[in-house]
Structures are given as C-alpha cells and as structure tokens.
Coordinates of C-alpha atoms and ligand atoms in Angstrom, one line a residue:
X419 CA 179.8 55.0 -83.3
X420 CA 180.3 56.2 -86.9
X421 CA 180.5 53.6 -89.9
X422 CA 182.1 55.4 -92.5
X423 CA 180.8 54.8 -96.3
X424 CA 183.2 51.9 -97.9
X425 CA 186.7 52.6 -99.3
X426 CA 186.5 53.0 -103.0
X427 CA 187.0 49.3 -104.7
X428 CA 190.5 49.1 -105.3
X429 CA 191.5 50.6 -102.0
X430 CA 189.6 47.9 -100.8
X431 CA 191.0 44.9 -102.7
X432 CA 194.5 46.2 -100.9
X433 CA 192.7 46.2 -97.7
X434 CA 191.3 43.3 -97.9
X435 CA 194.4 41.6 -99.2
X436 CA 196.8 43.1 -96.3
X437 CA 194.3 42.0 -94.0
X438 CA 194.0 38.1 -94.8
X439 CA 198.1 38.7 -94.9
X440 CA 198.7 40.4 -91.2
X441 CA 195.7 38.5 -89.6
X442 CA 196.6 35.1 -90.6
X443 CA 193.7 33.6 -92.8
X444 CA 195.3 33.8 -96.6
X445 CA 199.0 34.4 -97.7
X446 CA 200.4 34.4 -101.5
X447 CA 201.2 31.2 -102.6
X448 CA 205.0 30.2 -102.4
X449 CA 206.2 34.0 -100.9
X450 CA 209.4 33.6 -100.0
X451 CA 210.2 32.4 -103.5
X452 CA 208.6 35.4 -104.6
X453 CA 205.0 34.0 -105.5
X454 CA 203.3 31.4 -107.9
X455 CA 200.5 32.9 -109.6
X456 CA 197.3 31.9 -109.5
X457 CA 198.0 29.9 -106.2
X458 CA 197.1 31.7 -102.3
X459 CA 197.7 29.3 -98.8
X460 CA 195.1 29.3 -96.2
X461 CA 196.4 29.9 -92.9
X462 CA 194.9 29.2 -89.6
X463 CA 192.0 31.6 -89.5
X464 CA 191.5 31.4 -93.5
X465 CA 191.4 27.6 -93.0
X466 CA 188.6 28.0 -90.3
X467 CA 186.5 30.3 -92.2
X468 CA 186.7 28.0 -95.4
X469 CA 186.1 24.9 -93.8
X470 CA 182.7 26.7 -91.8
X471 CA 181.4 27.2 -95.7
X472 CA 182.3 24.0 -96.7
X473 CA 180.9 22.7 -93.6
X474 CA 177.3 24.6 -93.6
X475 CA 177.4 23.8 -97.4
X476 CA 177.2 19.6 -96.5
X477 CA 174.7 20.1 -94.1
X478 CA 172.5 21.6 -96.2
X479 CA 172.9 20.0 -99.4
X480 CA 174.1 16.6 -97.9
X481 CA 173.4 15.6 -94.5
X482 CA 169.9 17.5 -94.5
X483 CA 168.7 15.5 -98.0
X484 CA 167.8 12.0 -98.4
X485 CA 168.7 12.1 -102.1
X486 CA 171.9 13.6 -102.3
X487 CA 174.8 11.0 -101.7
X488 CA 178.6 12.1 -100.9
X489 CA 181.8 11.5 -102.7
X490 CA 185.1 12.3 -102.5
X491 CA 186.7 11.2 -106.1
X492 CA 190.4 11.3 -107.0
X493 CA 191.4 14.2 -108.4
X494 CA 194.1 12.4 -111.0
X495 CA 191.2 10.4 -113.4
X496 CA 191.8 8.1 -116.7
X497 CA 192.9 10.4 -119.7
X498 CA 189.4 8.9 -120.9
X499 CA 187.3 10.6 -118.7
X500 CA 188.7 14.2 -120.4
X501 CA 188.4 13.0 -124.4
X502 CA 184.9 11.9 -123.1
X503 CA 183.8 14.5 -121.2
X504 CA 184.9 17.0 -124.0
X505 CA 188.0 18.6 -122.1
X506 CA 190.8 17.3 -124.3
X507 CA 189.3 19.1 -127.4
X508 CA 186.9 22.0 -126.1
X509 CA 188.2 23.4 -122.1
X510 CA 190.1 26.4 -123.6
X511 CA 189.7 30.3 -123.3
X512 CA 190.7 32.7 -126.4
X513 CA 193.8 33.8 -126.0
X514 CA 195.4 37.0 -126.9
X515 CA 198.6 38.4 -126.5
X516 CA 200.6 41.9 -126.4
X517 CA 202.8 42.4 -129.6
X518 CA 205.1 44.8 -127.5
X519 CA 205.0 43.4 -123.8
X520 CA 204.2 39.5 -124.6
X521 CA 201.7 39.7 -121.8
X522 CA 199.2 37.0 -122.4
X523 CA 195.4 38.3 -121.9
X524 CA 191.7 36.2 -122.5
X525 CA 190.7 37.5 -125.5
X526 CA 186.8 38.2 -123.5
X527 CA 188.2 40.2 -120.8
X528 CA 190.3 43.0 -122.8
X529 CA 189.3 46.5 -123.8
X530 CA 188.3 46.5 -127.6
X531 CA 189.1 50.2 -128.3
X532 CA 188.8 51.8 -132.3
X533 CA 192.5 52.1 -133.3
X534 CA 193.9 54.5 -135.7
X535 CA 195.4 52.5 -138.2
X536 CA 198.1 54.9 -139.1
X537 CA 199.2 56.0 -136.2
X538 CA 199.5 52.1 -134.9
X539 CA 200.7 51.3 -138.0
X540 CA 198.5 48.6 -139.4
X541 CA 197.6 50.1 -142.6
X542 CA 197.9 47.3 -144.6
X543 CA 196.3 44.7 -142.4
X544 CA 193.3 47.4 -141.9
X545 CA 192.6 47.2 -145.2
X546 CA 193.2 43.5 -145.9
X547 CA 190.5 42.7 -143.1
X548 CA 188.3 45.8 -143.8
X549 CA 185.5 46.4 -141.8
X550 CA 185.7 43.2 -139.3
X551 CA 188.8 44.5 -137.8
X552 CA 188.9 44.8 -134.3
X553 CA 191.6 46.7 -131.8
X554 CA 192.1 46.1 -128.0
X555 CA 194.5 47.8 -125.6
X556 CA 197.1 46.4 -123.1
X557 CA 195.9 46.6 -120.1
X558 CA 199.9 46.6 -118.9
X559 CA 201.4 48.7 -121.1
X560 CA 198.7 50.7 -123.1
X561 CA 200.5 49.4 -126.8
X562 CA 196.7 49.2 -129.4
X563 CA 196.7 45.4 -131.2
X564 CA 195.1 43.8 -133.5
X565 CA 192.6 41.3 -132.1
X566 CA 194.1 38.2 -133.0
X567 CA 192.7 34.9 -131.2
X568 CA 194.2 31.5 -130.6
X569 CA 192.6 28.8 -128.1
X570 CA 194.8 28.0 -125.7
X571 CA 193.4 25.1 -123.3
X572 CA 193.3 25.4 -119.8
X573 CA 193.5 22.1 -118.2
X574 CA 197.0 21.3 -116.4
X575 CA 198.7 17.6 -117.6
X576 CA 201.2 15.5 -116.4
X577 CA 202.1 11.6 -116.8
X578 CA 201.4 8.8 -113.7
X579 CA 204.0 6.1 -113.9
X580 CA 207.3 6.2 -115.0
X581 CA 206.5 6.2 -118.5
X582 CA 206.5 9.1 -120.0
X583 CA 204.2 8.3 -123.5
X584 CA 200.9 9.1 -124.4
X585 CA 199.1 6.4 -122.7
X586 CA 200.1 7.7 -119.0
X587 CA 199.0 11.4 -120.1
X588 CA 196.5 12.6 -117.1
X589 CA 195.1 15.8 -116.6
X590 CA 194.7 17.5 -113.0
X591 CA 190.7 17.9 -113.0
X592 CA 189.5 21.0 -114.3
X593 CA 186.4 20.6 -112.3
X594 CA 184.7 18.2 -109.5
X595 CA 181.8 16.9 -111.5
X596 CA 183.8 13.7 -113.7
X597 CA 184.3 12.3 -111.1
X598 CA 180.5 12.0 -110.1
X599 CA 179.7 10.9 -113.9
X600 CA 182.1 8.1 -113.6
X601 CA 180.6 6.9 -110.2
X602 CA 176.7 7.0 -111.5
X603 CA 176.9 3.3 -112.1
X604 CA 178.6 2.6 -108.5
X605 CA 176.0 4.5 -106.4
X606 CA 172.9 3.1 -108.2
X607 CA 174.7 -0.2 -107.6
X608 CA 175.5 0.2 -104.1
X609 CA 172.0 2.1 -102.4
X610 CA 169.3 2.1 -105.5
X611 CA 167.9 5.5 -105.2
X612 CA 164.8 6.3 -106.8
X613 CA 164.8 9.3 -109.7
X614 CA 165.4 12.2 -108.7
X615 CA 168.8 11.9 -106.6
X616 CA 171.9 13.7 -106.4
X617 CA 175.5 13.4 -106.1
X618 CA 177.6 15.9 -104.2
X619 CA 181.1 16.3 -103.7
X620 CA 183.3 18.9 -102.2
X621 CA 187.3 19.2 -103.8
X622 CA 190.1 20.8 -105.5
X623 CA 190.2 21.9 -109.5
X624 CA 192.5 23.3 -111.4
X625 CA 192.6 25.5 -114.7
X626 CA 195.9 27.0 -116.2
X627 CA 194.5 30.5 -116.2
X628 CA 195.6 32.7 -118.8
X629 CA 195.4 35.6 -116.1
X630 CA 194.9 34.4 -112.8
X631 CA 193.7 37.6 -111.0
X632 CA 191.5 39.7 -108.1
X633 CA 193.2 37.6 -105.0
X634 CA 191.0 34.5 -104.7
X635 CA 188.6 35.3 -107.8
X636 CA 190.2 33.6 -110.2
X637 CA 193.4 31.2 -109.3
X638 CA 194.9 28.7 -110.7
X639 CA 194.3 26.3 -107.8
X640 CA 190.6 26.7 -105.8
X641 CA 187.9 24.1 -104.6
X642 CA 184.8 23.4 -105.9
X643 CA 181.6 22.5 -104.1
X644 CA 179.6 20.6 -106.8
X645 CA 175.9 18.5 -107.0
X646 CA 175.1 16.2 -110.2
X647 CA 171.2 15.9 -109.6
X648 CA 169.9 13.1 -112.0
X649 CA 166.7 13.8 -113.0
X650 CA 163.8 12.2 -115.5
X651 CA 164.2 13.7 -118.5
X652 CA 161.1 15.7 -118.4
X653 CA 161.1 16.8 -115.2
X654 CA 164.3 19.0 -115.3
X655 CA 162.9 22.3 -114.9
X656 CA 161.2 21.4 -111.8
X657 CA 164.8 20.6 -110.1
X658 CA 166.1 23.3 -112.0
X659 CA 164.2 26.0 -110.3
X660 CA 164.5 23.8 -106.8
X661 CA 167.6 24.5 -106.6
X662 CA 167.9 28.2 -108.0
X663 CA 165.8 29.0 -104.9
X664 CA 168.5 26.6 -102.7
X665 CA 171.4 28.5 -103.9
X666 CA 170.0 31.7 -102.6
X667 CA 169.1 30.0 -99.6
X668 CA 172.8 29.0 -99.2
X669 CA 174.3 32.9 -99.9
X670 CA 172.0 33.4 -96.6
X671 CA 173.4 30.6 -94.3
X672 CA 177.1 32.1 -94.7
X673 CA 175.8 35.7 -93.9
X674 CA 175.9 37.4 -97.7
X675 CA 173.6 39.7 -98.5
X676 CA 171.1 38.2 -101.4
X677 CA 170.7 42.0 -102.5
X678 CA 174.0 41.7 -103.8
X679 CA 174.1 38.8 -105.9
X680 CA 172.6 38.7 -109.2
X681 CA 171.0 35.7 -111.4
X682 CA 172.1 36.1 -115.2
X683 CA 170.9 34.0 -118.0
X684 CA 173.9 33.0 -120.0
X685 CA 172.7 33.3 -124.0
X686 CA 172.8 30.4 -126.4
X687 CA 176.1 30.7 -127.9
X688 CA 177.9 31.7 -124.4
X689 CA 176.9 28.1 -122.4
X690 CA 179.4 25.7 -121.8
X691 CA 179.4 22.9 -124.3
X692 CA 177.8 20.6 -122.2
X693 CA 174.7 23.4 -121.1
X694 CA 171.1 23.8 -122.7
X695 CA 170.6 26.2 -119.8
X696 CA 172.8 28.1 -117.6
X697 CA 172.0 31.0 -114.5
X698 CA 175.0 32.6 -113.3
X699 CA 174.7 33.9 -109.7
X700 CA 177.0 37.1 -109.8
X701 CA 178.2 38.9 -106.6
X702 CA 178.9 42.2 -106.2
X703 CA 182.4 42.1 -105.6
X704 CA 185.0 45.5 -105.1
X705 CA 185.7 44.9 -108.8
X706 CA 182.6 44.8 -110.1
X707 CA 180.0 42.2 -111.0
X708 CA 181.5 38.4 -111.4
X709 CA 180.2 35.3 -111.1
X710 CA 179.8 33.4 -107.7
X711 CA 178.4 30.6 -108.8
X712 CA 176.6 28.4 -112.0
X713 CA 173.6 26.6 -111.8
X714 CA 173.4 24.4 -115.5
X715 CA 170.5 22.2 -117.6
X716 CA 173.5 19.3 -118.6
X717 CA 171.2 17.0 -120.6
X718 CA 172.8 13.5 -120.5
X719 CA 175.5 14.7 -122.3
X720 CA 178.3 13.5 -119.6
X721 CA 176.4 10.7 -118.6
X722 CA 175.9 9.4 -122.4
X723 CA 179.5 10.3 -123.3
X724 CA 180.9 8.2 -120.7
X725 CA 178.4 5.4 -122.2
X726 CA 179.7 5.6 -125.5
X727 CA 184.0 5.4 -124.4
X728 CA 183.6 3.1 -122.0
X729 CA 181.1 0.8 -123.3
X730 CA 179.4 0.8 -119.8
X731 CA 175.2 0.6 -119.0
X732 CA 174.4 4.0 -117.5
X733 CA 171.2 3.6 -118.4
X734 CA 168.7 4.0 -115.6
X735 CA 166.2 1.3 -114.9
X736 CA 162.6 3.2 -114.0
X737 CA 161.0 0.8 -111.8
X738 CA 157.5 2.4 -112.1
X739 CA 157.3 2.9 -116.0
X740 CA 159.5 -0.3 -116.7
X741 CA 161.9 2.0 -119.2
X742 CA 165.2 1.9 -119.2
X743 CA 166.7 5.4 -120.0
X744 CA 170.1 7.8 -119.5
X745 CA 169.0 10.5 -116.7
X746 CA 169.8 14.1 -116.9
X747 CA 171.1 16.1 -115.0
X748 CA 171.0 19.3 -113.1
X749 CA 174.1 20.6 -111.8
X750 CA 174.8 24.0 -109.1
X751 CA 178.4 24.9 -109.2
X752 CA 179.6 26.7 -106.3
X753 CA 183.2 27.7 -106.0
X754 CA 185.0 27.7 -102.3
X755 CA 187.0 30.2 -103.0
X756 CA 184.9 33.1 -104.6
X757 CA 182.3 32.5 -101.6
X758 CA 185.6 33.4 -99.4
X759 CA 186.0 36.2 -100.9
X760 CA 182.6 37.4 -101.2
X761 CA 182.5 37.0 -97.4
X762 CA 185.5 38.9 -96.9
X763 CA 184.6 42.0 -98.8
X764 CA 181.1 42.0 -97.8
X765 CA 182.2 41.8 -93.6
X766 CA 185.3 44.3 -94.4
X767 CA 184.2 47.7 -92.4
X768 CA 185.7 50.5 -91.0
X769 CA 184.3 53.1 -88.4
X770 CA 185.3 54.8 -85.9
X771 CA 185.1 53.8 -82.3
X772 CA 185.9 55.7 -78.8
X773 CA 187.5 58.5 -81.2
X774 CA 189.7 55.8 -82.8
X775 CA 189.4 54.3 -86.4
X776 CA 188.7 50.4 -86.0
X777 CA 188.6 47.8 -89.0
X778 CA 186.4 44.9 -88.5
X779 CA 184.8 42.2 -90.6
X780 CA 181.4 41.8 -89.9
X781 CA 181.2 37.7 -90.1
X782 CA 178.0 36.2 -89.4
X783 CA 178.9 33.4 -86.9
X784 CA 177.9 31.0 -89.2
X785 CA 181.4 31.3 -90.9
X786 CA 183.6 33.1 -88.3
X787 CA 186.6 31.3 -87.3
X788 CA 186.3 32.2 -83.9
X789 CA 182.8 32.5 -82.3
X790 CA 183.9 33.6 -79.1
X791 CA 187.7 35.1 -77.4
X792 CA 187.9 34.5 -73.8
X793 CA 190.4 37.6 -71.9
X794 CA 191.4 38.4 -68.6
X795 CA 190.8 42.1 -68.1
X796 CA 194.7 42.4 -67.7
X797 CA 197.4 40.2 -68.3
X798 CA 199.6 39.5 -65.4
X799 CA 196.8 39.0 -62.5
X800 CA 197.5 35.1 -61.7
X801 CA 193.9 35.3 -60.2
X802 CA 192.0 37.0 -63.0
X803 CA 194.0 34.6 -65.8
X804 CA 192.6 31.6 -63.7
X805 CA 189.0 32.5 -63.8
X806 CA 189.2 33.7 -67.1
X807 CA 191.2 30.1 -68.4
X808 CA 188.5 28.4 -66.6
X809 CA 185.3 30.5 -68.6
X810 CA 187.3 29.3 -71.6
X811 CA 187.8 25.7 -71.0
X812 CA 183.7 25.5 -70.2
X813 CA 183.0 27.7 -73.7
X814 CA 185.6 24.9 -75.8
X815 CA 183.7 22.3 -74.7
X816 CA 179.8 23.9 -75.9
X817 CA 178.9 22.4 -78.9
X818 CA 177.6 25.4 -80.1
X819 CA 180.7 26.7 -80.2
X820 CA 182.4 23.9 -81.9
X821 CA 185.4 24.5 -80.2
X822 CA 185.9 28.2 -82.1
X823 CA 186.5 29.7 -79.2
X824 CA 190.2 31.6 -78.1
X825 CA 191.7 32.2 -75.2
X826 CA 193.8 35.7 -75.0
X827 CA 196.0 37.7 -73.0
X828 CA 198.4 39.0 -75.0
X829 CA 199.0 43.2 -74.6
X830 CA 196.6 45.3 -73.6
X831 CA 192.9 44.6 -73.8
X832 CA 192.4 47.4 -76.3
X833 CA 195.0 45.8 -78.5
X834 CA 193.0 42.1 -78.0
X835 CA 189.6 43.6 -79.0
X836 CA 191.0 45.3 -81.9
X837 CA 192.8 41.9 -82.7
X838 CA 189.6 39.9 -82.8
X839 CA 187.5 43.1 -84.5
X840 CA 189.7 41.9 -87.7
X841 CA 189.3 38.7 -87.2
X842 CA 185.6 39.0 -87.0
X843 CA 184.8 37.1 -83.8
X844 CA 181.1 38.0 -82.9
X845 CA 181.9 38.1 -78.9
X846 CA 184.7 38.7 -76.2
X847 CA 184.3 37.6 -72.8
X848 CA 186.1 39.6 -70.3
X849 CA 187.0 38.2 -66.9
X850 CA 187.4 41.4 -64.5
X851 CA 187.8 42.6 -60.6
X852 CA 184.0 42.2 -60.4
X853 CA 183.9 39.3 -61.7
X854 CA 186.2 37.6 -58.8
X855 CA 185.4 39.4 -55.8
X856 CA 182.0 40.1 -56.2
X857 CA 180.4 37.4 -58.4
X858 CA 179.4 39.6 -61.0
X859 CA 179.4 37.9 -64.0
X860 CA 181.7 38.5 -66.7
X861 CA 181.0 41.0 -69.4
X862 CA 180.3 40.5 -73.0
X863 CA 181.8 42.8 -75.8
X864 CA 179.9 42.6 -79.3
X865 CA 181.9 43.3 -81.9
X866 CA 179.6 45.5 -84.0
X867 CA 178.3 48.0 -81.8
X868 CA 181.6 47.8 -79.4
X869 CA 179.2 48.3 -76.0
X870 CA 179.6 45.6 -73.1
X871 CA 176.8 44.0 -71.1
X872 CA 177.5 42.1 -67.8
X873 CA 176.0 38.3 -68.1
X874 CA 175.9 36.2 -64.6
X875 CA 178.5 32.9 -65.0
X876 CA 176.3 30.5 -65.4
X877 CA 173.7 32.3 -68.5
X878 CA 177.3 32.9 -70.2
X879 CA 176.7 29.8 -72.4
X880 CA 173.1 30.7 -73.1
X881 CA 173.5 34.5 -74.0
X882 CA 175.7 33.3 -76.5
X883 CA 174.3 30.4 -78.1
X884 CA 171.4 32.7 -78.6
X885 CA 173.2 34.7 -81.1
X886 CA 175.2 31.5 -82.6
X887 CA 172.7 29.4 -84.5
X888 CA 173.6 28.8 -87.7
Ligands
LIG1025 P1 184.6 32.1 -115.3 O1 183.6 32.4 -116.4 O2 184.6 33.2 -114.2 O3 186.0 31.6 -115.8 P2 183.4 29.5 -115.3 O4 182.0 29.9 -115.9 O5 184.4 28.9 -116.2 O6 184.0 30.8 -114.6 P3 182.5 27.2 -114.0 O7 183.2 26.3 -115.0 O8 181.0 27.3 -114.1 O9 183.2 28.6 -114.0 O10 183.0 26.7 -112.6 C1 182.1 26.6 -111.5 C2 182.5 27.5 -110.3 O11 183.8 27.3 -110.0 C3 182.4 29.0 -110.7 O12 181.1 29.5 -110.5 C4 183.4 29.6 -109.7 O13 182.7 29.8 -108.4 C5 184.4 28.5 -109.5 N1 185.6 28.8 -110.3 C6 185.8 28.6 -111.7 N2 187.0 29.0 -112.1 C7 187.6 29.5 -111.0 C8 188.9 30.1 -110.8 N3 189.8 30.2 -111.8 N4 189.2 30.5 -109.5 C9 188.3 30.3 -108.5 N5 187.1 29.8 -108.6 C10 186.7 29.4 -109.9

C-alpha cells in the first residue's frame, strides 16, 4: 500500500467538501433554495461525528471534574445581558467594502497592496491623507481601494413579543459564556462550591459574519463548547496554565495531531475587550494557520458588569479568609465546528490499494461515527445475511460500541469497504463460507492498512474493544 503525499490545500477543501456532501455528514445550508451563507446541516454521519466531540469533550471537562458544573442556558437572553456584557457597543469587526463590486470584506483579512495613485485614480485623496494612506485589493474582482473602515457589529437581533419597540429588542447570543455569568449567583446558591469551580456549557452562537467562509471555519451559525472557571483573584495563572495543558490534552482525545496546532499569544491591543491575556490554539488547516480555539484571563469584568446593571450580589463569600470579593475568571473557548473540521482534513487520505485509488478518513474511533460495519461476504445468501445480522445485533448491544455499529449489504463487498473507508469506520466484519460451515471465525478488515485477520466468534467483541478505548 502506497499513501500518496496530500492534495495541495485547495484541491483538498473541494475534496473534503464533496465528501461530507456524497457521504452524508455535512450539506450547505438551505440547498435547494440555492444556499444561506454562513449556515451548513449536519446529516446523519456529520451528526455522529459532532456529537462524539461533544460527547468526549463533557466527559472530560464535566463528568470527570468535581468542580465544573453543567448548563444549558437559553440562547434568547435579556437585551441587558449584551449592554452589560459590552456586545451592544463593542462585538463588531472593521468593515471594508469594494467601490466597484460592493463585496463587503473584514478590513483584517484583505490584502493591503501599495497602489499607484494615478493609475487608480486617487490623486487627490493621496495627497490629502499623505503618507498614512493605505490600498488593499479585492479579493473578487482585483479593483485597488482605498482602505476605508467602518465597524459594522456582528451580533444578529430580533424582538420577543409582539411588540416591536425597543424594549423587546434581543440579540441571538454571539457566544455561550452570558449565559454562565448570569447563572453565577444560581449555582453558588444551589451546590456552594468552594473557589476554584467552573461552569461549562455546550450550545449554539451566532455572529453576522462579514464573510462567512472555508466550509465550517467560519459560519454564521456553529456551536460553542465553553468553561467559565472562577478563580481567586491571585491565583489565576495557576488555572490558566491548568487548563492550556487540558486543551492539548483534549486535541488528543478526538485523534488530532498536537504537532499541528499552535499556541499564539494574542498582543495587548489585539485581545478581546474583556481579556488581560489570551492564547490562541491554531490548527493547521488546508488554508493555512487559523485559530481552533481561545483560552482567556477575563478578570471580573463579566461578572462585575452584570453587578453593576442588575444591581445583584455576585460577590463571593470566602469562607476561609472571611472576605467577600467578585471572582475571576478563566475561560477555554472551544468551537464545535472548527474541531469538525480539523478532524476532517487531518483523517482525509488517499492511497492506493490492490492497484486502485481509495479515499479514506483516518478517524480515531474516538470520534468516528461508526466504530464497526457488520457484512455478509455477498448479498443474496439467506444463510450468510443470517449469521452476519446476528454478529451485528451482538456488536449493537456492546457498550463499547455505543451502538455505532452498521449493518451492510448493499452491492458488492468492494463497493461496501470503499463505502465505510470514507466514512472512516475503523473495522469491517465479514461473515463468509468459512464462517458457516466450518466455524471459522469471521474476518476483520482494518481500514488503514486494508489486510484482514480471521477472529474466532466469540473474541469478536474483545479484538475490537481493544482498539476502541477512547
Ligand atoms: P476569529 O478571530 O476567527 O473570528 P474569535 O477570536 O472571534 O475568532 P472567539 O470569540 O474567541 O473567536 O470564539 C471562541 C471560539 O468559537 C473560537 O475559538 C472558534 O473555535 C469558535 N468560533 C468563533 N467564531 C466562529 C465562526 N464564525 N464559525 C465557527 N466557529 C467560530
């Protein structure tokens, strides 16, 4: 077996895209009306594969802790919360946009180019802003502008009631974490946790990106996966660097290679408004270089803005040193979404197998959506489909398996391992002659190397639980 070296990046975007598409894990949002930007559907494989990170990302933050408690907050929240929290007035990207095409662009993420002023015709303006003039070039249609910024805030609103007036204004939340701040009270009130303890909380947000782009990277619609740690004031860098070493940990559970992501220390002057301290974790994705996830220092600035609108205690009480004092907080931002898709083009391989190009996505079966296909070696054998339904129904009701486990016996069985190649299921189980007549076991297919060993009946369930722990 040959692997062949990776398809250059945006090849591979394509690839990847048409695979989620044919395979059933991710279509565009709203197709048949011709799209909504910014917005992709999980189908049934997509679907599995999200809720395994989502899953594996519980245990170990959630179900594994003692400190961290779990919340599921509404995403529509009092217009408050956003004037509070800073949204209203500060969640907005520079905006840019095209004096030819109209495209809209973030002013960060074009090309500054030098222009020639006479040929683009900005002369006069040249001059008028001398040397501080900048230039950047359409990415659609190539046309040289003027860099000229507006803010242009990204959070989507809409009214609850039927009143349409200021009061009803609501926002759809641009990110998980208000709706922690504004439950700090309730969970001290309800299971009195001792400092340090977290808050975790898994959901949707949405941000009215000025150009949604690179398939799941950046939508308009994705989920968060979010912890507000609260933390004595001074003893925020210790939980800091806790949980820098936790987020790695995590890339490792859902089968990423650490080598490819990348801490970066944001500068003062490029933090969030909120941040004294941010590391972004960057992956390396087909298009370069892009942040996975955030890990921030928040201060109490939430926590002490909420104080101050709603007039509510969120002070702490410190039974030990009898103070009273707002917490701080340390808060790792993982996106749902971007971890997807980090999975997807780190598994996506091609290679060649028995003189035949294959594509498969090398999962770890952490996050694959279907551990283990059950076949009978062909498809209309009454005798061989009974043995094989009968392997299947035992594998379904493992626990290791979780139930991700498929019965197939559709075409031919060439066709059926290339099938679950791209949808990156680890092992195939193959019910054959042998198998029947002789007792021979069934054999097992693994996906990566293609070669098959024979396993007796009744080790079937251990073999593969061997190579399923998560
Ligand atoms: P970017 O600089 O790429 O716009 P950000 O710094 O604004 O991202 P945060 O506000 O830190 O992102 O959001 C936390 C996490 O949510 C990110 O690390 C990312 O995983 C995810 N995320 C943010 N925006 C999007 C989006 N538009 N689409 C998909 N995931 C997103």
């Amino acid at each position: 077996m040959k692997e062949t070296n990776k398809a250059p990046a945006p090849d591979l975007m394509d690839k990847i895209v048409a695979l989620s598409k044919r395979r059933g894990f991710i279509y565009r949002g709203s197709e048949i009306y011709g799209g909504l930007a910014g917005t992709w559907d999980y189908a049934h494989y997509g679907v599995a594969l999200k809720n395994n990170v989502k899953a594996i990302w519980w245990k170990r933050f959630v179900t594994d802790r003692e400190d961290i408690y779990g919340m599921d907050a509404a995403i529509l929240m009092n217009q408050k919360t956003w004037q509070a929290s800073g949204h209203v007035s500060g969640f907005s990207d520079p905006l840019v946009e095209c004096k030819k095409c109209k495209q809209r662009f973030r002013a960060d993420h074009v090309k500054k180019v030098p222009a020639d002023p006479v040929e683009h015709g900005l002369i006069g303006k040249a001059l008028e802003l001398k040397g501080s003039i900048a230039y950047w070039e359409c990415e659609d249609c190539g046309t040289t502008n003027v860099v000229n910024t507006r803010q242009f805030n990204m959070m989507f609103k809409t009214n609850v009631g039927a009143v349409e007036d200021d009061d009803s204004i609501s926002y759809l939340r641009p990110e998980t974490a208000q709706g922690m701040f504004v439950n700090f009270k309730n969970i001290v009130d309800s299971f009195h946790p001792k400092l340090p303890f977290g808050m975790a909380q898994i959901g949707k947000a949405f941000r009215n990106e000025i150009a949604p782009r690179d398939f799941l990277f950046r939508s308009r619609e994705f989920e968060q996966m979010e912890i507000e740690y609260f933390v004595k004031p001074a003893g925020w860098e210790k939980s800091f660097e806790d949980f820098r070493k936790e987020m790695h940990a995590f890339v490792g559970d859902v089968g990423l290679d650490d080598k490819k992501v990348h801490e970066l220390e944001v500068p003062d002057g490029e933090r969030a408004h909120y941040s004294k301290r941010t590391i972004d974790f960057e992956f390396d994705y087909p298009f370069g270089k892009k942040e996975l996830y955030g890990l921030a220092y928040r201060t109490d600035f939430d926590l002490s803005a909420h104080a101050g609108m709603s007039k509510a205690n969120l002070e702490y009480y410190d039974e030990e040193t009898k103070e009273r004092y707002i917490p701080h907080v340390i808060e790792p931002s993982f996106g749902v979404d971007r971890t997807v898709l980090a999975i997807l083009s780190n598994a996506y391989t091609e290679d060649e197998m028995g003189g035949e190009k294959r594509t498969y996505l090398k999962l770890a079966p952490s996050v694959a959506p279907v551990k283990v296909a059950v076949f009978p070696l062909l498809k209309n054998k009454p005798e061989l489909i009974k043995k094989a339904r009968e392997v299947y129904e035992a594998l379904k009701k493992e626990p290791a398996f979780g139930g991700a486990v498929e019965f197939d016996d559709n075409g031919n069985i060439g066709k059926r391992y290339r099938r679950q190649d791209e949808i990156g299921t680890p092992y195939c189980v193959t019910v054959d002659f042998d198998t029947i007549e002789k007792g021979a076991g069934v054999t097992v297919r693994d996906r990566d190397s293609g070669k098959q060993e024979r396993v007796p009946e009744n080790e079937l369930s251990k073999y593969l639980s061997k190579h399923h722990t998560i």
